[in-house]
Coordinates of C-alpha atoms in Angstrom, one line a residue:
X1 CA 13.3 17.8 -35.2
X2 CA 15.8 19.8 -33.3
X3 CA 15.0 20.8 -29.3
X4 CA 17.2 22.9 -26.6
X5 CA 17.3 20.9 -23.3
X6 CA 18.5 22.0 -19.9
X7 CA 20.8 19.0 -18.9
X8 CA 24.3 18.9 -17.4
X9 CA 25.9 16.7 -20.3
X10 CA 25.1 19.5 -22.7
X11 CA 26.3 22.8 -23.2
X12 CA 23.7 25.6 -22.9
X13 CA 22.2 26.9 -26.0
X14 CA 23.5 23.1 -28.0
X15 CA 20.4 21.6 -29.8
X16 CA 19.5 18.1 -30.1
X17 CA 18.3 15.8 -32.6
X18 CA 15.1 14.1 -32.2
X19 CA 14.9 10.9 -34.2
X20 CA 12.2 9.5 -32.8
X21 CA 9.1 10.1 -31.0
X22 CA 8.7 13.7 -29.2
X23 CA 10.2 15.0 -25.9
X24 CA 7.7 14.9 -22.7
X25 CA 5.8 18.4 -22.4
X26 CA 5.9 18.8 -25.8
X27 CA 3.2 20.8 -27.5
X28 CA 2.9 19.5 -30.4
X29 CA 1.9 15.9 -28.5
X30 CA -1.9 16.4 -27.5
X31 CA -2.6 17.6 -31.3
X32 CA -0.8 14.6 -32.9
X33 CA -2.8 12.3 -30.3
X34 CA -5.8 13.6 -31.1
X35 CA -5.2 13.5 -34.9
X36 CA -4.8 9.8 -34.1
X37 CA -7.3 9.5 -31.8
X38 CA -10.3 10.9 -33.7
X39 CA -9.7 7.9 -36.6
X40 CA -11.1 5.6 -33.9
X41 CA -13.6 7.8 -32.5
X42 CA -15.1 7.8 -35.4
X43 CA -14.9 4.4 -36.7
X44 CA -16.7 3.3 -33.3
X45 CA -19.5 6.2 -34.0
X46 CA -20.0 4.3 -37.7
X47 CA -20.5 0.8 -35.8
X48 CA -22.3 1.8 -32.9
X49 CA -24.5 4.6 -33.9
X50 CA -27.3 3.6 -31.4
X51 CA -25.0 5.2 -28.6
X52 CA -27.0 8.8 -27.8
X53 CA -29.6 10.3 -26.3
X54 CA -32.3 10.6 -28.7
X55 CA -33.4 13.3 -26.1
X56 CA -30.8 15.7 -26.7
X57 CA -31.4 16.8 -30.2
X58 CA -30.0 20.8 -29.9
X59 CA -26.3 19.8 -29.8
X60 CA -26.2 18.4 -33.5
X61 CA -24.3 15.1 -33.6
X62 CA -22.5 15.5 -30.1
X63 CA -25.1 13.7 -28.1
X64 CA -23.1 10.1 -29.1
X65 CA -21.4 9.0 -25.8
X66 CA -20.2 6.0 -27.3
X67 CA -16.1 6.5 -26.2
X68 CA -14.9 9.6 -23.6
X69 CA -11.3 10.4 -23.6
X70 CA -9.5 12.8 -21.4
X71 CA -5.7 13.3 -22.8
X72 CA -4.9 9.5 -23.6
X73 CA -7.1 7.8 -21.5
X74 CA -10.7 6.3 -23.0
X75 CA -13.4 4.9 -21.5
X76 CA -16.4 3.1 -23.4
X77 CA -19.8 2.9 -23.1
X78 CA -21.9 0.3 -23.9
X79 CA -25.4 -0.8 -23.2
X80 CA -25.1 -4.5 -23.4
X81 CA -22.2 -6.7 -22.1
X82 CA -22.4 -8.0 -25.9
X83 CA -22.2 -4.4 -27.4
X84 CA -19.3 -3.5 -25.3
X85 CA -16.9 -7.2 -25.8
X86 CA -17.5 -5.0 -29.6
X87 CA -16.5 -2.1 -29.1
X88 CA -13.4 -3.7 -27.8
X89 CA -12.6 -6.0 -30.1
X90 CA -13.2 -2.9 -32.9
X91 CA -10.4 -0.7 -30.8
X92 CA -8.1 -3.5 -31.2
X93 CA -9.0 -4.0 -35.0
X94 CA -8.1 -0.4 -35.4
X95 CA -4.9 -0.6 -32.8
X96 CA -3.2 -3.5 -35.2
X97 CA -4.5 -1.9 -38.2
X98 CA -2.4 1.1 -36.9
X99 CA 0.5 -0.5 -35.5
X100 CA -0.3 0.2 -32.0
X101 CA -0.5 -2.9 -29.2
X102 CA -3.1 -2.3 -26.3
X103 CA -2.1 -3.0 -22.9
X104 CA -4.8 -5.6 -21.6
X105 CA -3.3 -5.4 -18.0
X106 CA -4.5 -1.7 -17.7
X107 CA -7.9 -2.4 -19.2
X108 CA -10.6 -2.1 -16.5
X109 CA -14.1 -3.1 -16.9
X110 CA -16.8 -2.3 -14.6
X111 CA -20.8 -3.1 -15.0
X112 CA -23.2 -0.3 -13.1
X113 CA -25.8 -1.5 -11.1
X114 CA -25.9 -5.4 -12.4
X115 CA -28.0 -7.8 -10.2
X116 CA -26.6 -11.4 -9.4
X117 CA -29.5 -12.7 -12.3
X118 CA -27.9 -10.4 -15.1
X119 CA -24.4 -11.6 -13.9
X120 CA -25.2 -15.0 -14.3
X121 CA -27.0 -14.8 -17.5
X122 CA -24.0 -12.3 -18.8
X123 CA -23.3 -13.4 -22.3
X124 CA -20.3 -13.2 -22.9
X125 CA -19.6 -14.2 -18.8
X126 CA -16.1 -12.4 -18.9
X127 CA -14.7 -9.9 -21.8
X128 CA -11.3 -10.7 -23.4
X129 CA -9.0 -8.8 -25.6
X130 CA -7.6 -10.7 -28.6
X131 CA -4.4 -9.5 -29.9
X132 CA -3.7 -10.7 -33.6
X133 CA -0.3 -9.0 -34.0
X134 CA 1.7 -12.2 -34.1
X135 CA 1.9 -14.3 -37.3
X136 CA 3.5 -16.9 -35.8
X137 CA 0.6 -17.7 -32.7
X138 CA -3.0 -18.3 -33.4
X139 CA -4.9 -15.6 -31.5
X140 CA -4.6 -15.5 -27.9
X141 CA -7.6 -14.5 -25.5
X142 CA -6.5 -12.2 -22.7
X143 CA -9.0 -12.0 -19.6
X144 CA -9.9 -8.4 -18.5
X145 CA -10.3 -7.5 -15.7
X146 CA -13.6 -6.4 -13.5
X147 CA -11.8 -4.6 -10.3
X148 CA -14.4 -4.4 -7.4
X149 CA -13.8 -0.5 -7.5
X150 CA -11.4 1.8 -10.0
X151 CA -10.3 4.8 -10.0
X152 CA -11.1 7.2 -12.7
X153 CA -9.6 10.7 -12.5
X154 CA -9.1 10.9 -9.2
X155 CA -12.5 9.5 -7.9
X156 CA -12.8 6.0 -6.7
X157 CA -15.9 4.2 -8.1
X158 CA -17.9 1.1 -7.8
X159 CA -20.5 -1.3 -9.5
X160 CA -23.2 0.2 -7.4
X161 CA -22.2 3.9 -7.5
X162 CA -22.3 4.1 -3.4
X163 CA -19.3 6.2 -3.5
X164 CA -18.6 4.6 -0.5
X165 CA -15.0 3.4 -1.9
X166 CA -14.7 6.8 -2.5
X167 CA -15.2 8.1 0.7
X168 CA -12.7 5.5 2.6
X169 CA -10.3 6.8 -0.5
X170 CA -10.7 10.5 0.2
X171 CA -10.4 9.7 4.3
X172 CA -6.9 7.6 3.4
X173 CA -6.0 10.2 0.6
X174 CA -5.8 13.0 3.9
X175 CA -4.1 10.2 5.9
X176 CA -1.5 10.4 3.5
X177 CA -1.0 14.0 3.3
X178 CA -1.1 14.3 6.6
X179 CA 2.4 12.4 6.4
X180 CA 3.4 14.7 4.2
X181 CA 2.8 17.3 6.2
X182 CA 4.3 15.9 9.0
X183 CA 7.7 15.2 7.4
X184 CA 7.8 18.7 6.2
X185 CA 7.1 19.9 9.4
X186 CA 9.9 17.7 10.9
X187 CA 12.5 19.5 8.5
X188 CA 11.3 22.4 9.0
X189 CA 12.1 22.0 12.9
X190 CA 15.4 19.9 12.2
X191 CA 17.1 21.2 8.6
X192 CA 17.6 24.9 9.1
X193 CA 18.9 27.0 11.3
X194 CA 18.4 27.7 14.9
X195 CA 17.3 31.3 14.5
X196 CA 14.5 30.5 11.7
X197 CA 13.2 27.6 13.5
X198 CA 10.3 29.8 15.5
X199 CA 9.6 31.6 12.4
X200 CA 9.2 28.7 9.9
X201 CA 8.1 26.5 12.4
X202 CA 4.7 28.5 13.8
X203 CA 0.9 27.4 14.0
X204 CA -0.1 30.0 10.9
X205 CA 2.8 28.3 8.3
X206 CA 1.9 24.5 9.7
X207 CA -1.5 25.4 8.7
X208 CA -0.9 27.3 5.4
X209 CA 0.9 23.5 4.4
X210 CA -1.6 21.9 5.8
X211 CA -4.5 23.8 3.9
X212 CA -2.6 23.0 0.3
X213 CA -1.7 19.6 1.1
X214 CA -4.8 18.2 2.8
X215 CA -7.7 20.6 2.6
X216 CA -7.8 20.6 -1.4
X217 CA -8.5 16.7 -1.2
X218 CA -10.8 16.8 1.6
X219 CA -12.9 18.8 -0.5
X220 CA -12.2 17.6 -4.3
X221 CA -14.8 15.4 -5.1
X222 CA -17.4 15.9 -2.1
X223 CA -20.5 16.9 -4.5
X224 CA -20.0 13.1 -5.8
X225 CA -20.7 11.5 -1.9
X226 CA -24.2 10.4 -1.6
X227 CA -25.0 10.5 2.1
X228 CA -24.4 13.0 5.1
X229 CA -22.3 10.3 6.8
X230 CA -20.1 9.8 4.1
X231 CA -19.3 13.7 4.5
X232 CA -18.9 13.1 8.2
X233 CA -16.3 10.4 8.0
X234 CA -14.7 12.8 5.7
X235 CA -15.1 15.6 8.0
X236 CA -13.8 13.2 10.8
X237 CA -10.5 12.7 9.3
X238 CA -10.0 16.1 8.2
X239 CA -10.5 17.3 11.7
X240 CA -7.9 14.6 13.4
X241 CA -5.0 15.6 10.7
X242 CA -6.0 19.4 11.7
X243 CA -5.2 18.7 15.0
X244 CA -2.3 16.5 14.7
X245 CA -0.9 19.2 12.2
X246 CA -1.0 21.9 15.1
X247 CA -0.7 19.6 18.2
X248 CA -3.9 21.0 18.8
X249 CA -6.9 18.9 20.5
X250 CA -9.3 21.4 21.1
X251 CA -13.0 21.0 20.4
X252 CA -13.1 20.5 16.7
X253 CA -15.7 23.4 16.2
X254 CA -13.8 25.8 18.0
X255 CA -10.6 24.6 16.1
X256 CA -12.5 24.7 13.0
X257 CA -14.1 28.7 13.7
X258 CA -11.0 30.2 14.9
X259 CA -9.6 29.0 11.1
X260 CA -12.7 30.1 9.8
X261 CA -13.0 25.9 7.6
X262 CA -17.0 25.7 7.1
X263 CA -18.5 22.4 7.7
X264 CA -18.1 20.1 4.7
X265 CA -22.2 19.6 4.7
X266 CA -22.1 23.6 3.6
X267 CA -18.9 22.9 1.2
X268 CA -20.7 20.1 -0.5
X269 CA -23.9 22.2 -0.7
X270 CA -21.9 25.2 -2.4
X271 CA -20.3 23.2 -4.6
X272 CA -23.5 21.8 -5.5
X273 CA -25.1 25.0 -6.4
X274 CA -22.4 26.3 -8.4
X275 CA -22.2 22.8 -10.4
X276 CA -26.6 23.6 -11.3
X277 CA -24.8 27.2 -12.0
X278 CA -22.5 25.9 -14.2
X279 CA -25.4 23.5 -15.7
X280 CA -27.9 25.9 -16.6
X281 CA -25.8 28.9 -17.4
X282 CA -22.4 28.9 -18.3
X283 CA -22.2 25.6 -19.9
X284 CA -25.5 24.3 -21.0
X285 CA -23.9 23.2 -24.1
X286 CA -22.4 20.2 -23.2
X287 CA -24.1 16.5 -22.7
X288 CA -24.1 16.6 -18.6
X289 CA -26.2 19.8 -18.3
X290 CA -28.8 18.3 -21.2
X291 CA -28.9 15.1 -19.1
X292 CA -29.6 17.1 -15.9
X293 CA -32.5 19.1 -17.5
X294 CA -33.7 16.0 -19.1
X295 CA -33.7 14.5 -14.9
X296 CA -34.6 17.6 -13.4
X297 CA -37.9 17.3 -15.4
X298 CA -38.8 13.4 -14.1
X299 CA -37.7 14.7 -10.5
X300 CA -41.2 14.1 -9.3
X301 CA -41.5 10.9 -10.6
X302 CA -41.7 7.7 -7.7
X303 CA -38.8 6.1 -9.7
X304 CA -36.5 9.0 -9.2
X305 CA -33.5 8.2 -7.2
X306 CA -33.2 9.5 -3.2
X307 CA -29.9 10.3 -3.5
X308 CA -29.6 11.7 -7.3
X309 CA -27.2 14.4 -8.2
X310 CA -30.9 16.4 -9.2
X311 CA -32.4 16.4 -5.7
X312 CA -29.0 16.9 -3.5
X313 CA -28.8 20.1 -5.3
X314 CA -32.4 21.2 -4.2
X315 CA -31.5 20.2 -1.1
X316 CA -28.1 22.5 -1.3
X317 CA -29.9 25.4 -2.1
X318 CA -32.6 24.6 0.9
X319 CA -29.2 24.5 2.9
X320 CA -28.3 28.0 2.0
X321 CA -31.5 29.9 2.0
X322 CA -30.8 30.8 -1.6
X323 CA -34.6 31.6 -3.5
X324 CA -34.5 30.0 -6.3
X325 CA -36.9 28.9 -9.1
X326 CA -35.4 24.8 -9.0
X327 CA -34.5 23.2 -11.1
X328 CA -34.3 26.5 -13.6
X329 CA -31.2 28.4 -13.9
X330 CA -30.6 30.3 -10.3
X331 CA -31.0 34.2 -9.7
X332 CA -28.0 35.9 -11.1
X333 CA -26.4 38.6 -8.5
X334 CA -25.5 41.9 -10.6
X335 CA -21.4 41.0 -9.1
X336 CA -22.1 38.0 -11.6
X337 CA -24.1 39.8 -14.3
X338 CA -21.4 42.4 -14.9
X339 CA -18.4 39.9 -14.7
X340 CA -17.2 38.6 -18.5
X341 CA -19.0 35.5 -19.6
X342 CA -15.8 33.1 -19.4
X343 CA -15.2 34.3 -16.0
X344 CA -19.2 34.0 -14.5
X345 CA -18.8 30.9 -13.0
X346 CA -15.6 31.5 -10.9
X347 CA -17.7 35.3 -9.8
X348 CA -21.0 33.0 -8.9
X349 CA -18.5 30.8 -6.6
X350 CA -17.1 33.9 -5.1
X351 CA -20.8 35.0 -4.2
X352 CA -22.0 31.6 -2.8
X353 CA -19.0 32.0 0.0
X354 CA -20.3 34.8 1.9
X355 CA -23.8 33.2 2.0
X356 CA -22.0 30.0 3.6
X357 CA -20.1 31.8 6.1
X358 CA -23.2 33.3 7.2
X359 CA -25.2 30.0 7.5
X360 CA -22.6 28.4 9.7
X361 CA -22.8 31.4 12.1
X362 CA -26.5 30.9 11.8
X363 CA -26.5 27.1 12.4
X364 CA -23.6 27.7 15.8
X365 CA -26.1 30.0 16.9
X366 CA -28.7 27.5 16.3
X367 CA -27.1 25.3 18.5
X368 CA -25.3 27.7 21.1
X369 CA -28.3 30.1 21.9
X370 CA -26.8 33.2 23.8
X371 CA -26.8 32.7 27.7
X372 CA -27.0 35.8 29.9
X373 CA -23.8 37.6 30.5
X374 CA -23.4 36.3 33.8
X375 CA -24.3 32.9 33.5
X376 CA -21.7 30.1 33.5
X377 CA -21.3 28.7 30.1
X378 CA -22.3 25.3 29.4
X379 CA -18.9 23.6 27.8
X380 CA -15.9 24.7 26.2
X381 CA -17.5 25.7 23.2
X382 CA -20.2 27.8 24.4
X383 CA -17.7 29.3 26.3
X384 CA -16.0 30.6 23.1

């Protein structure tokens, strides 16, 4: 294979010869992968063909959820800690058979919702990996290794899915950018010159870096946290960065209306809806929105969960006073109906903002009732 690279060494428009492997970005990688990857995939759906949801029957074959990857990362699934030291030792069958070595120090393992009695009965009581490449050493067990939380795509979680791990995460993950934004704001101030410094320097451009920098992760993964106090501790953090961004320590609501950031409660709930949106209209192909019909339909049961994904969205469109026939697909607005189908979901998002504007106005007016126009207002943000 011959590539043109940018570098200084190398003459523009000179070609290089790849002899081995392929250069980073390049196209051609995710298809090879995956050509290598489905081997595996379905050598573990020949083992372990008890892995599906008898339930789901309208998606053909695709309701085994055996193995999920996401570019070259794989997670397995397994029902029994027996099944699952299997599946391992299967993908490392199949890694020697293809000359590939798995790296046991990033292999995570993590048991959902295990009481102290199934720990201690666990059979086997740890998981191993047991490389056979060498033909010189007998076969080697390598521990794995059960973290007390892991991050998966971003999102911190943990044995007992409290997302509480990944609510400290998301409170130090807008610590950190608030760092960021901080040392760009001191180089803004310092590394140009004298005349741009009011310009470059003002409340709007601290906030436009500190919307892309910190807001964005204060808001990534909020539909995952279980609990109103979770969102609060989020909100908490969000607010102190805010005002340390702008040197601002105003009351947080009135900081937060004049640059018009809606509580996260209301940011949760509209992400919420549009996720049932997504669910049971634009995607209601896939195994999550079979799974959440298949829940929606045991919601009244005792043994349903408080806080399940199922009845935080009914409480997300209680939030926004959106009618609704729950937990069927939502009332389609004709801005949505006449948008193009691969584009429905980002018009139905677009639609729910408006509707949470207008319940924050609703809930400050709740709690700020107009006063007669000469009475003395009671606090600073009454009096805005």
């Amino acid at each position: 294979m011959r590539i043109r690279v940018l570098h200084a060494l190398i003459e523009e428009g000179a070609e290089v010869n790849i002899l081995h492997g392929l250069p980073e970005g390049s196209r051609l990688s995710p298809t090879l992968f995956g050509i290598c990857a489905a081997e595996l995939i379905h050598e573990l759906r020949t083992k372990f063909p008890e892995l599906k949801f008898d339930d789901i029957t309208s998606i053909d074959d695709f309701n085994w959820i055996g193995a999920f990857l996401y570019v070259d990362d794989m997670v397995l699934i397994a029902r029994s800690d027996t099944q699952l030291q299997h599946m391992i030792d299967a993908c490392q069958q199949w890694s020697e058979r293809s000359r590939m070595k798995i790296n046991h120090e990033k292999i995570k393992i993590m048991v959902f919702y295990e009481t102290p009695a199934q720990r201690a009965s666990r059979q086997p009581s740890h998981f191993y990996l047991t490389p056979r490449l060498s033909l010189n050493k007998p076969p080697t067990p390598l521990p794995l290794d059960e973290p007390k939380d892991f991050t998966y795509l971003g999102l911190k979680l943990d044995p007992q899915m409290t997302m509480q791990p990944a609510t400290s995460h998301t409170c130090q993950k807008i610590n950190w950018d608030y760092q960021t934004v901080s040392a760009i704001a001191h180089s803004l101030k310092n590394d140009i010159p004298a005349n741009l410094r009011g310009t470059r320097t003002s409340p709007l451009i601290l906030y436009r870096i500190w919307q892309s920098c910190v807001l964005s992760h204060a808001t990534q993964n909020l539909r995952y946290l279980l609990h109103p106090t979770q969102v609060q501790q989020v909100q908490s953090a969000l607010i102190n960065s805010l005002q340390r961004t702008l040197h601002c320590f105003t009351a947080a609501q009135i900081t937060m209306l004049e640059l018009g950031i809606p509580h996260l409660i209301l940011s949760q709930a509209e992400q919420l809806v549009s996720l049932h949106f997504r669910y049971t209209v634009t995607h209601t192909h896939i195994i999550s929105a079979h799974l959440c019909t298949i829940r929606c339909q045991r919601i009244a049961s005792n043994a349903h969960p408080r806080h399940s994904l199922e009845n935080r969205i009914e409480t997300a469109y209680l939030a926004l006073g959106l009618s609704t026939s729950y937990p069927g697909p939502p009332t389609m607005p004709m801005s949505v109906a006449l948008a193009e189908p691969g584009n429905r979901g980002k018009s139905y998002t677009t639609y729910l903002k408006p509707l949470v504007t207008a319940e924050w106005i609703r809930r400050l007016n709740a709690s700020h009732p107009p006063q007669p126009a000469h009475a003395t207002p009671m606090g600073r943000t009454q009096a805005h």
